């Protein structure tokens, strides 16, 4: 029933972008998009569908296909269903961290099943008191008697937290913020599903509490105190995924709007004949091109290992998420009352798009980071440092 | 070689932060403008520029504080790789 794997493992720099898109697009059109409203309504993506994403090779894309291919995949999935894209995002972040900084023991146990999608990951940074400012993390990991760590804390808004098998958790240790990989079946860990979210409602979001969870020494990622740098690296992947998924939302809004504008008649004419409607469609079509181009650029820089990808990804995430919100607002407008109801997917795009402006560093945080980069690149770093002005919010990147 | 390594690292920091007075022993994290994003950029720069992979045990902030420290890190990782104890 499910088509053969559509996600190619060929390095994407060698492949034309259209070729990378064909497989994921066919899967999304046939299998995902037609079900996305039902998933949203049920506030759940069922297990069998998570398995079919595994059959497509989608869970391991951050390791297997090159970063341009990863971006194209996340755009296509985001076009169909932001909840599914969100699950892929956080899983990819945990998998990337495991692959890049995981101990030999953790890699041995988790790398293959996470790449295949038999085991899923999630990302636990945000807390009730620590959102944009990750230096405010209050969860703690103390050295345990006899070795290892004791983890205590409360994480909020964990996408996929209800279902994940391995959690990437940030907690305070003696040497600053540190990162850990925590199996979800660790004694002392409890999860509570979060219901009634505005958007990405099917993304199995949960609150997670850690109450004296005992972790082995090898649960630590990288070195103690490297948590904010690891978070920055992982959030770069998350941002790229969300940027790409937001491009997918713009595409979905454009497709739906063009369809409605060319089928709905009022006053004897198709509404697409009205220039005011055309203006909204123009904005979508132009922002789509611009945001997609920024994502592609960020992806190519990632494949080249170029550090410029970090700020380019912030720019892509910023433009794409703001464009998604704008496109979704206009798509609802073009659809009139039907766009405000469950009759049309544009209502879901509208709710999902708002989430894109908040997660992986809100629009305001991207504005601060991009401006800081521009100011320092113009030689503005020194005076700002002398004047005691605040630097870019340290780790304000969640 | 280490002098040349230092020059390449210094040039990268100065490209990102033109006008900064940079001594090889100055702790760049105390200058007030370096954030965790830049720490990540530094890791990516060192790995690409010197064609190496920084192993987990070297992923300590202390290794990235100064130009001198980063030059020493590059030399250590290269020595480890050529001795067959390749990075993780
Ligand atoms: C659906 C959903 C899924 C999520 N999934 C995850 C997940 O999987 N894992 C996880 O760890 N977190 C997750 N989050 C949390 C998300 O990352 C945070 O909501 C986000 O970092 C913002 O933090 P906050 O909500 O505490 O807002 P706050 O940080 O309190 O910000 C409130 C407002 O102040 C602005 N603001 C804050 N600081 C500044 C500043 N320095 N300059 C200018 N403006 C500023 C913000 O832009 C925002 O508009 C999720 C959130 C949602 C809604």
PDB file of N, CA, C and O and ligand atoms in Angstrom, chain A residues 86 90 93 122-134 155-161 168 170 197-201 203 205-206 235 354-368 392-393 396-398, ligand 1:
ATOM      1  N   UNK A  86       7.111  18.635  12.188  1.00  0.00           N
ATOM      2  CA  UNK A  86       7.631  18.939  13.534  1.00  0.00           C
ATOM      3  C   UNK A  86       8.224  17.697  14.190  1.00  0.00           C
ATOM      4  O   UNK A  86       9.266  17.765  14.853  1.00  0.00           O
ATOM      5  N   UNK A  90      12.289  17.447  15.406  1.00  0.00           N
ATOM      6  CA  UNK A  90      12.895  17.193  16.727  1.00  0.00           C
ATOM      7  C   UNK A  90      13.649  15.859  16.733  1.00  0.00           C
ATOM      8  O   UNK A  90      14.689  15.735  17.391  1.00  0.00           O
ATOM      9  N   UNK A  93      16.949  16.532  15.203  1.00  0.00           N
ATOM     10  CA  UNK A  93      17.832  17.272  16.120  1.00  0.00           C
ATOM     11  C   UNK A  93      18.499  16.304  17.110  1.00  0.00           C
ATOM     12  O   UNK A  93      19.705  16.372  17.356  1.00  0.00           O
ATOM     13  N   UNK A 122      13.405  13.256  20.715  1.00  0.00           N
ATOM     14  CA  UNK A 122      12.773  14.563  20.961  1.00  0.00           C
ATOM     15  C   UNK A 122      13.797  15.482  21.623  1.00  0.00           C
ATOM     16  O   UNK A 122      14.864  15.034  22.065  1.00  0.00           O
ATOM     17  N   UNK A 123      13.437  16.751  21.696  1.00  0.00           N
ATOM     18  CA  UNK A 123      14.364  17.806  22.098  1.00  0.00           C
ATOM     19  C   UNK A 123      13.766  18.543  23.301  1.00  0.00           C
ATOM     20  O   UNK A 123      12.688  19.143  23.184  1.00  0.00           O
ATOM     21  N   UNK A 124      14.443  18.480  24.442  1.00  0.00           N
ATOM     22  CA  UNK A 124      13.882  19.044  25.679  1.00  0.00           C
ATOM     23  C   UNK A 124      14.765  20.171  26.190  1.00  0.00           C
ATOM     24  O   UNK A 124      15.697  19.926  26.967  1.00  0.00           O
ATOM     25  N   UNK A 125      14.453  21.369  25.758  1.00  0.00           N
ATOM     26  CA  UNK A 125      15.206  22.537  26.211  1.00  0.00           C
ATOM     27  C   UNK A 125      14.307  23.457  27.047  1.00  0.00           C
ATOM     28  O   UNK A 125      14.640  23.819  28.178  1.00  0.00           O
ATOM     29  N   UNK A 126      13.142  23.810  26.501  1.00  0.00           N
ATOM     30  CA  UNK A 126      12.272  24.810  27.126  1.00  0.00           C
ATOM     31  C   UNK A 126      11.736  24.333  28.479  1.00  0.00           C
ATOM     32  O   UNK A 126      11.399  23.158  28.650  1.00  0.00           O
ATOM     33  N   UNK A 127      11.669  25.283  29.410  1.00  0.00           N
ATOM     34  CA  UNK A 127      11.111  25.026  30.752  1.00  0.00           C
ATOM     35  C   UNK A 127      10.114  26.134  31.061  1.00  0.00           C
ATOM     36  O   UNK A 127      10.085  27.156  30.373  1.00  0.00           O
ATOM     37  N   UNK A 128       9.352  25.976  32.143  1.00  0.00           N
ATOM     38  CA  UNK A 128       8.411  27.052  32.474  1.00  0.00           C
ATOM     39  C   UNK A 128       9.122  28.408  32.604  1.00  0.00           C
ATOM     40  O   UNK A 128       8.593  29.429  32.177  1.00  0.00           O
ATOM     41  N   UNK A 129      10.336  28.419  33.128  1.00  0.00           N
ATOM     42  CA  UNK A 129      11.048  29.690  33.321  1.00  0.00           C
ATOM     43  C   UNK A 129      12.151  29.939  32.310  1.00  0.00           C
ATOM     44  O   UNK A 129      12.891  30.918  32.424  1.00  0.00           O
ATOM     45  N   UNK A 130      12.333  29.069  31.346  1.00  0.00           N
ATOM     46  CA  UNK A 130      13.413  29.216  30.361  1.00  0.00           C
ATOM     47  C   UNK A 130      12.871  28.958  28.967  1.00  0.00           C
ATOM     48  O   UNK A 130      12.679  27.816  28.565  1.00  0.00           O
ATOM     49  N   UNK A 131      12.587  30.042  28.235  1.00  0.00           N
ATOM     50  CA  UNK A 131      12.102  29.919  26.862  1.00  0.00           C
ATOM     51  C   UNK A 131      13.174  30.415  25.921  1.00  0.00           C
ATOM     52  O   UNK A 131      14.126  29.695  25.595  1.00  0.00           O
ATOM     53  N   UNK A 132      13.079  31.672  25.533  1.00  0.00           N
ATOM     54  CA  UNK A 132      14.076  32.241  24.616  1.00  0.00           C
ATOM     55  C   UNK A 132      15.463  32.260  25.248  1.00  0.00           C
ATOM     56  O   UNK A 132      16.467  32.136  24.552  1.00  0.00           O
ATOM     57  N   UNK A 133      15.517  32.443  26.541  1.00  0.00           N
ATOM     58  CA  UNK A 133      16.820  32.537  27.216  1.00  0.00           C
ATOM     59  C   UNK A 133      17.208  31.183  27.814  1.00  0.00           C
ATOM     60  O   UNK A 133      16.790  30.832  28.911  1.00  0.00           O
ATOM     61  N   UNK A 134      18.042  30.459  27.084  1.00  0.00           N
ATOM     62  CA  UNK A 134      18.335  29.101  27.555  1.00  0.00           C
ATOM     63  C   UNK A 134      19.335  29.092  28.707  1.00  0.00           C
ATOM     64  O   UNK A 134      19.513  28.077  29.354  1.00  0.00           O
ATOM     65  N   UNK A 155      10.464  19.962  31.861  1.00  0.00           N
ATOM     66  CA  UNK A 155      10.547  20.496  30.502  1.00  0.00           C
ATOM     67  C   UNK A 155       9.143  20.640  29.937  1.00  0.00           C
ATOM     68  O   UNK A 155       8.277  19.780  30.152  1.00  0.00           O
ATOM     69  N   UNK A 156       8.930  21.763  29.218  1.00  0.00           N
ATOM     70  CA  UNK A 156       7.586  22.044  28.687  1.00  0.00           C
ATOM     71  C   UNK A 156       7.594  22.067  27.173  1.00  0.00           C
ATOM     72  O   UNK A 156       8.636  22.299  26.568  1.00  0.00           O
ATOM     73  N   UNK A 157       6.449  21.832  26.566  1.00  0.00           N
ATOM     74  CA  UNK A 157       6.267  21.969  25.119  1.00  0.00           C
ATOM     75  C   UNK A 157       7.217  21.060  24.342  1.00  0.00           C
ATOM     76  O   UNK A 157       7.853  21.509  23.395  1.00  0.00           O
ATOM     77  N   UNK A 158       7.338  19.813  24.756  1.00  0.00           N
ATOM     78  CA  UNK A 158       8.265  18.908  24.064  1.00  0.00           C
ATOM     79  C   UNK A 158       7.533  18.244  22.893  1.00  0.00           C
ATOM     80  O   UNK A 158       6.719  17.323  23.084  1.00  0.00           O
ATOM     81  N   UNK A 159       7.815  18.716  21.671  1.00  0.00           N
ATOM     82  CA  UNK A 159       7.220  18.107  20.474  1.00  0.00           C
ATOM     83  C   UNK A 159       7.628  16.640  20.412  1.00  0.00           C
ATOM     84  O   UNK A 159       8.807  16.318  20.610  1.00  0.00           O
ATOM     85  N   UNK A 160       6.665  15.783  20.170  1.00  0.00           N
ATOM     86  CA  UNK A 160       6.947  14.353  20.100  1.00  0.00           C
ATOM     87  C   UNK A 160       7.199  13.727  21.459  1.00  0.00           C
ATOM     88  O   UNK A 160       7.468  12.518  21.554  1.00  0.00           O
ATOM     89  N   UNK A 161       7.111  14.524  22.517  1.00  0.00           N
ATOM     90  CA  UNK A 161       7.466  14.041  23.863  1.00  0.00           C
ATOM     91  C   UNK A 161       6.598  12.891  24.350  1.00  0.00           C
ATOM     92  O   UNK A 161       7.019  12.068  25.158  1.00  0.00           O
ATOM     93  N   UNK A 168      16.762  14.383  24.097  1.00  0.00           N
ATOM     94  CA  UNK A 168      17.937  15.244  24.222  1.00  0.00           C
ATOM     95  C   UNK A 168      17.583  16.320  25.247  1.00  0.00           C
ATOM     96  O   UNK A 168      16.694  17.144  25.010  1.00  0.00           O
ATOM     97  N   UNK A 170      18.647  19.297  28.206  1.00  0.00           N
ATOM     98  CA  UNK A 170      19.649  20.267  28.658  1.00  0.00           C
ATOM     99  C   UNK A 170      19.428  20.543  30.138  1.00  0.00           C
ATOM    100  O   UNK A 170      18.300  20.795  30.564  1.00  0.00           O
ATOM    101  N   UNK A 197      -3.470  22.749  21.814  1.00  0.00           N
ATOM    102  CA  UNK A 197      -2.526  23.695  21.219  1.00  0.00           C
ATOM    103  C   UNK A 197      -3.169  24.390  20.014  1.00  0.00           C
ATOM    104  O   UNK A 197      -4.030  23.819  19.345  1.00  0.00           O
ATOM    105  N   UNK A 198      -2.694  25.590  19.733  1.00  0.00           N
ATOM    106  CA  UNK A 198      -3.196  26.335  18.575  1.00  0.00           C
ATOM    107  C   UNK A 198      -2.867  25.605  17.264  1.00  0.00           C
ATOM    108  O   UNK A 198      -3.723  25.437  16.401  1.00  0.00           O
ATOM    109  N   UNK A 199      -1.604  25.205  17.136  1.00  0.00           N
ATOM    110  CA  UNK A 199      -1.185  24.573  15.878  1.00  0.00           C
ATOM    111  C   UNK A 199      -0.306  23.370  16.134  1.00  0.00           C
ATOM    112  O   UNK A 199      -0.048  23.019  17.286  1.00  0.00           O
ATOM    113  N   UNK A 200       0.157  22.743  15.063  1.00  0.00           N
ATOM    114  CA  UNK A 200       0.893  21.464  15.118  1.00  0.00           C
ATOM    115  C   UNK A 200       0.262  20.560  16.187  1.00  0.00           C
ATOM    116  O   UNK A 200       0.940  19.981  17.024  1.00  0.00           O
ATOM    117  N   UNK A 201      -1.046  20.453  16.098  1.00  0.00           N
ATOM    118  CA  UNK A 201      -1.817  19.776  17.152  1.00  0.00           C
ATOM    119  C   UNK A 201      -1.590  18.273  17.187  1.00  0.00           C
ATOM    120  O   UNK A 201      -1.858  17.629  18.198  1.00  0.00           O
ATOM    121  N   UNK A 203       1.265  16.780  16.829  1.00  0.00           N
ATOM    122  CA  UNK A 203       2.703  16.488  17.001  1.00  0.00           C
ATOM    123  C   UNK A 203       3.042  15.858  18.351  1.00  0.00           C
ATOM    124  O   UNK A 203       4.209  15.868  18.762  1.00  0.00           O
ATOM    125  N   UNK A 205       2.785  16.487  21.490  1.00  0.00           N
ATOM    126  CA  UNK A 205       3.545  17.348  22.414  1.00  0.00           C
ATOM    127  C   UNK A 205       3.251  16.970  23.868  1.00  0.00           C
ATOM    128  O   UNK A 205       2.125  16.616  24.206  1.00  0.00           O
ATOM    129  N   UNK A 206       4.275  17.048  24.696  1.00  0.00           N
ATOM    130  CA  UNK A 206       4.114  16.655  26.103  1.00  0.00           C
ATOM    131  C   UNK A 206       4.951  17.547  27.014  1.00  0.00           C
ATOM    132  O   UNK A 206       5.889  18.211  26.579  1.00  0.00           O
ATOM    133  N   UNK A 235      20.047  23.493  17.262  1.00  0.00           N
ATOM    134  CA  UNK A 235      18.997  24.433  16.852  1.00  0.00           C
ATOM    135  C   UNK A 235      19.207  24.911  15.418  1.00  0.00           C
ATOM    136  O   UNK A 235      18.253  25.259  14.725  1.00  0.00           O
ATOM    137  N   UNK A 354       1.498  30.139  12.711  1.00  0.00           N
ATOM    138  CA  UNK A 354       1.827  30.962  13.890  1.00  0.00           C
ATOM    139  C   UNK A 354       2.896  30.284  14.740  1.00  0.00           C
ATOM    140  O   UNK A 354       3.792  30.946  15.292  1.00  0.00           O
ATOM    141  N   UNK A 355       2.802  28.953  14.826  1.00  0.00           N
ATOM    142  CA  UNK A 355       3.789  28.218  15.635  1.00  0.00           C
ATOM    143  C   UNK A 355       5.196  28.411  15.055  1.00  0.00           C
ATOM    144  O   UNK A 355       6.182  28.523  15.792  1.00  0.00           O
ATOM    145  N   UNK A 356       5.268  28.508  13.699  1.00  0.00           N
ATOM    146  CA  UNK A 356       6.599  28.617  13.054  1.00  0.00           C
ATOM    147  C   UNK A 356       7.314  29.894  13.464  1.00  0.00           C
ATOM    148  O   UNK A 356       8.540  29.967  13.437  1.00  0.00           O
ATOM    149  N   UNK A 357       6.544  30.921  13.825  1.00  0.00           N
ATOM    150  CA  UNK A 357       7.169  32.189  14.239  1.00  0.00           C
ATOM    151  C   UNK A 357       7.634  32.153  15.694  1.00  0.00           C
ATOM    152  O   UNK A 357       8.219  33.119  16.171  1.00  0.00           O
ATOM    153  N   UNK A 358       7.330  31.056  16.388  1.00  0.00           N
ATOM    154  CA  UNK A 358       7.674  30.989  17.825  1.00  0.00           C
ATOM    155  C   UNK A 358       8.756  29.953  18.102  1.00  0.00           C
ATOM    156  O   UNK A 358       9.663  30.199  18.900  1.00  0.00           O
ATOM    157  N   UNK A 359       8.682  28.801  17.427  1.00  0.00           N
ATOM    158  CA  UNK A 359       9.626  27.721  17.754  1.00  0.00           C
ATOM    159  C   UNK A 359      11.008  27.945  17.128  1.00  0.00           C
ATOM    160  O   UNK A 359      11.141  28.712  16.179  1.00  0.00           O
ATOM    161  N   UNK A 360      11.978  27.242  17.673  1.00  0.00           N
ATOM    162  CA  UNK A 360      13.385  27.282  17.201  1.00  0.00           C
ATOM    163  C   UNK A 360      13.922  28.707  17.143  1.00  0.00           C
ATOM    164  O   UNK A 360      14.691  29.065  16.260  1.00  0.00           O
ATOM    165  N   UNK A 361      13.564  29.515  18.122  1.00  0.00           N
ATOM    166  CA  UNK A 361      13.964  30.924  18.144  1.00  0.00           C
ATOM    167  C   UNK A 361      12.867  31.739  17.499  1.00  0.00           C
ATOM    168  O   UNK A 361      12.633  31.636  16.292  1.00  0.00           O
ATOM    169  N   UNK A 362      12.175  32.543  18.310  1.00  0.00           N
ATOM    170  CA  UNK A 362      11.054  33.337  17.788  1.00  0.00           C
ATOM    171  C   UNK A 362      11.561  34.341  16.746  1.00  0.00           C
ATOM    172  O   UNK A 362      12.762  34.572  16.618  1.00  0.00           O
ATOM    173  N   UNK A 363      10.619  34.957  16.047  1.00  0.00           N
ATOM    174  CA  UNK A 363      11.005  35.972  15.040  1.00  0.00           C
ATOM    175  C   UNK A 363      11.834  37.078  15.688  1.00  0.00           C
ATOM    176  O   UNK A 363      12.801  37.562  15.091  1.00  0.00           O
ATOM    177  N   UNK A 364      11.470  37.460  16.912  1.00  0.00           N
ATOM    178  CA  UNK A 364      12.225  38.535  17.574  1.00  0.00           C
ATOM    179  C   UNK A 364      13.665  38.086  17.840  1.00  0.00           C
ATOM    180  O   UNK A 364      14.607  38.855  17.661  1.00  0.00           O
ATOM    181  N   UNK A 365      13.831  36.849  18.264  1.00  0.00           N
ATOM    182  CA  UNK A 365      15.186  36.346  18.537  1.00  0.00           C
ATOM    183  C   UNK A 365      15.996  36.304  17.233  1.00  0.00           C
ATOM    184  O   UNK A 365      17.167  36.693  17.213  1.00  0.00           O
ATOM    185  N   UNK A 366      15.356  35.886  16.130  1.00  0.00           N
ATOM    186  CA  UNK A 366      16.087  35.897  14.842  1.00  0.00           C
ATOM    187  C   UNK A 366      16.468  37.327  14.481  1.00  0.00           C
ATOM    188  O   UNK A 366      17.581  37.580  13.991  1.00  0.00           O
ATOM    189  N   UNK A 367      15.557  38.281  14.734  1.00  0.00           N
ATOM    190  CA  UNK A 367      15.869  39.682  14.415  1.00  0.00           C
ATOM    191  C   UNK A 367      17.090  40.148  15.198  1.00  0.00           C
ATOM    192  O   UNK A 367      17.993  40.802  14.663  1.00  0.00           O
ATOM    193  N   UNK A 368      17.134  39.784  16.481  1.00  0.00           N
ATOM    194  CA  UNK A 368      18.272  40.193  17.317  1.00  0.00           C
ATOM    195  C   UNK A 368      19.558  39.558  16.784  1.00  0.00           C
ATOM    196  O   UNK A 368      20.583  40.239  16.628  1.00  0.00           O
ATOM    197  N   UNK A 392      24.368  39.698  21.794  1.00  0.00           N
ATOM    198  CA  UNK A 392      23.217  38.897  21.379  1.00  0.00           C
ATOM    199  C   UNK A 392      22.866  37.998  22.552  1.00  0.00           C
ATOM    200  O   UNK A 392      23.756  37.439  23.180  1.00  0.00           O
ATOM    201  N   UNK A 393      21.583  37.884  22.865  1.00  0.00           N
ATOM    202  CA  UNK A 393      21.223  37.106  24.035  1.00  0.00           C
ATOM    203  C   UNK A 393      21.862  35.722  23.971  1.00  0.00           C
ATOM    204  O   UNK A 393      21.616  34.986  23.029  1.00  0.00           O
ATOM    205  N   UNK A 396      19.957  32.574  23.206  1.00  0.00           N
ATOM    206  CA  UNK A 396      18.538  32.904  23.070  1.00  0.00           C
ATOM    207  C   UNK A 396      18.034  32.340  21.769  1.00  0.00           C
ATOM    208  O   UNK A 396      17.777  33.065  20.819  1.00  0.00           O
ATOM    209  N   UNK A 397      17.936  31.072  21.726  1.00  0.00           N
ATOM    210  CA  UNK A 397      17.802  30.434  20.435  1.00  0.00           C
ATOM    211  C   UNK A 397      16.774  29.330  20.426  1.00  0.00           C
ATOM    212  O   UNK A 397      16.610  28.665  19.429  1.00  0.00           O
ATOM    213  N   UNK A 398      16.118  29.100  21.539  1.00  0.00           N
ATOM    214  CA  UNK A 398      15.233  27.944  21.599  1.00  0.00           C
ATOM    215  C   UNK A 398      14.106  28.058  20.601  1.00  0.00           C
ATOM    216  O   UNK A 398      13.699  29.131  20.253  1.00  0.00           O
TER     217      UNK A 398
HETATM  218  C1  LIG C   1       3.877  23.962  19.426  1.00  0.00           C
HETATM  219  C2  LIG C   1       5.171  24.183  20.127  1.00  0.00           C
HETATM  220  C3  LIG C   1       6.131  23.198  20.116  1.00  0.00           C
HETATM  221  C4  LIG C   1       7.344  23.353  20.808  1.00  0.00           C
HETATM  222  N1  LIG C   1       8.259  22.334  20.820  1.00  0.00           N
HETATM  223  C5  LIG C   1       9.373  22.444  21.595  1.00  0.00           C
HETATM  224  C6  LIG C   1      10.285  21.349  21.718  1.00  0.00           C
HETATM  225  O1  LIG C   1      10.130  20.294  21.075  1.00  0.00           O
HETATM  226  N2  LIG C   1      11.333  21.469  22.571  1.00  0.00           N
HETATM  227  C7  LIG C   1      11.557  22.614  23.278  1.00  0.00           C
HETATM  228  O2  LIG C   1      12.537  22.668  24.022  1.00  0.00           O
HETATM  229  N3  LIG C   1      10.709  23.676  23.168  1.00  0.00           N
HETATM  230  C8  LIG C   1       9.631  23.621  22.351  1.00  0.00           C
HETATM  231  N4  LIG C   1       8.759  24.682  22.254  1.00  0.00           N
HETATM  232  C9  LIG C   1       9.023  25.878  23.025  1.00  0.00           C
HETATM  233  C10 LIG C   1       9.552  27.017  22.173  1.00  0.00           C
HETATM  234  O3  LIG C   1      10.864  26.748  21.758  1.00  0.00           O
HETATM  235  C11 LIG C   1       9.445  28.269  23.013  1.00  0.00           C
HETATM  236  O4  LIG C   1       8.081  28.576  23.089  1.00  0.00           O
HETATM  237  C12 LIG C   1      10.215  29.443  22.442  1.00  0.00           C
HETATM  238  O5  LIG C   1      11.592  29.250  22.639  1.00  0.00           O
HETATM  239  C13 LIG C   1       9.833  30.754  23.106  1.00  0.00           C
HETATM  240  O6  LIG C   1       9.919  30.652  24.494  1.00  0.00           O
HETATM  241  P1  LIG C   1       8.673  31.093  25.389  1.00  0.00           P
HETATM  242  O7  LIG C   1       7.455  30.461  24.838  1.00  0.00           O
HETATM  243  O8  LIG C   1       9.027  30.841  26.801  1.00  0.00           O
HETATM  244  O9  LIG C   1       8.537  32.661  25.146  1.00  0.00           O
HETATM  245  P2  LIG C   1       9.406  33.806  25.828  1.00  0.00           P
HETATM  246  O10 LIG C   1      10.846  33.524  25.714  1.00  0.00           O
HETATM  247  O11 LIG C   1       8.848  34.100  27.169  1.00  0.00           O
HETATM  248  O12 LIG C   1       9.074  35.027  24.841  1.00  0.00           O
HETATM  249  C14 LIG C   1       7.856  35.753  24.895  1.00  0.00           C
HETATM  250  C15 LIG C   1       7.948  36.883  23.870  1.00  0.00           C
HETATM  251  O13 LIG C   1       9.073  37.733  24.170  1.00  0.00           O
HETATM  252  C16 LIG C   1       9.932  37.819  23.049  1.00  0.00           C
HETATM  253  N5  LIG C   1      11.337  37.866  23.513  1.00  0.00           N
HETATM  254  C17 LIG C   1      11.965  37.043  24.396  1.00  0.00           C
HETATM  255  N6  LIG C   1      13.263  37.377  24.531  1.00  0.00           N
HETATM  256  C18 LIG C   1      13.470  38.434  23.715  1.00  0.00           C
HETATM  257  C19 LIG C   1      14.628  39.234  23.385  1.00  0.00           C
HETATM  258  N7  LIG C   1      15.818  38.983  23.917  1.00  0.00           N
HETATM  259  N8  LIG C   1      14.454  40.249  22.508  1.00  0.00           N
HETATM  260  C20 LIG C   1      13.248  40.487  21.932  1.00  0.00           C
HETATM  261  N9  LIG C   1      12.127  39.785  22.204  1.00  0.00           N
HETATM  262  C21 LIG C   1      12.243  38.762  23.066  1.00  0.00           C
HETATM  263  C22 LIG C   1       9.661  36.558  22.246  1.00  0.00           C
HETATM  264  O14 LIG C   1       9.989  36.724  20.879  1.00  0.00           O
HETATM  265  C23 LIG C   1       8.186  36.362  22.451  1.00  0.00           C
HETATM  266  O15 LIG C   1       7.495  37.183  21.532  1.00  0.00           O
HETATM  267  C24 LIG C   1       7.574  24.556  21.520  1.00  0.00           C
HETATM  268  C25 LIG C   1       6.615  25.580  21.505  1.00  0.00           C
HETATM  269  C26 LIG C   1       5.439  25.403  20.813  1.00  0.00           C
HETATM  270  C27 LIG C   1       4.442  26.501  20.822  1.00  0.00           C
END
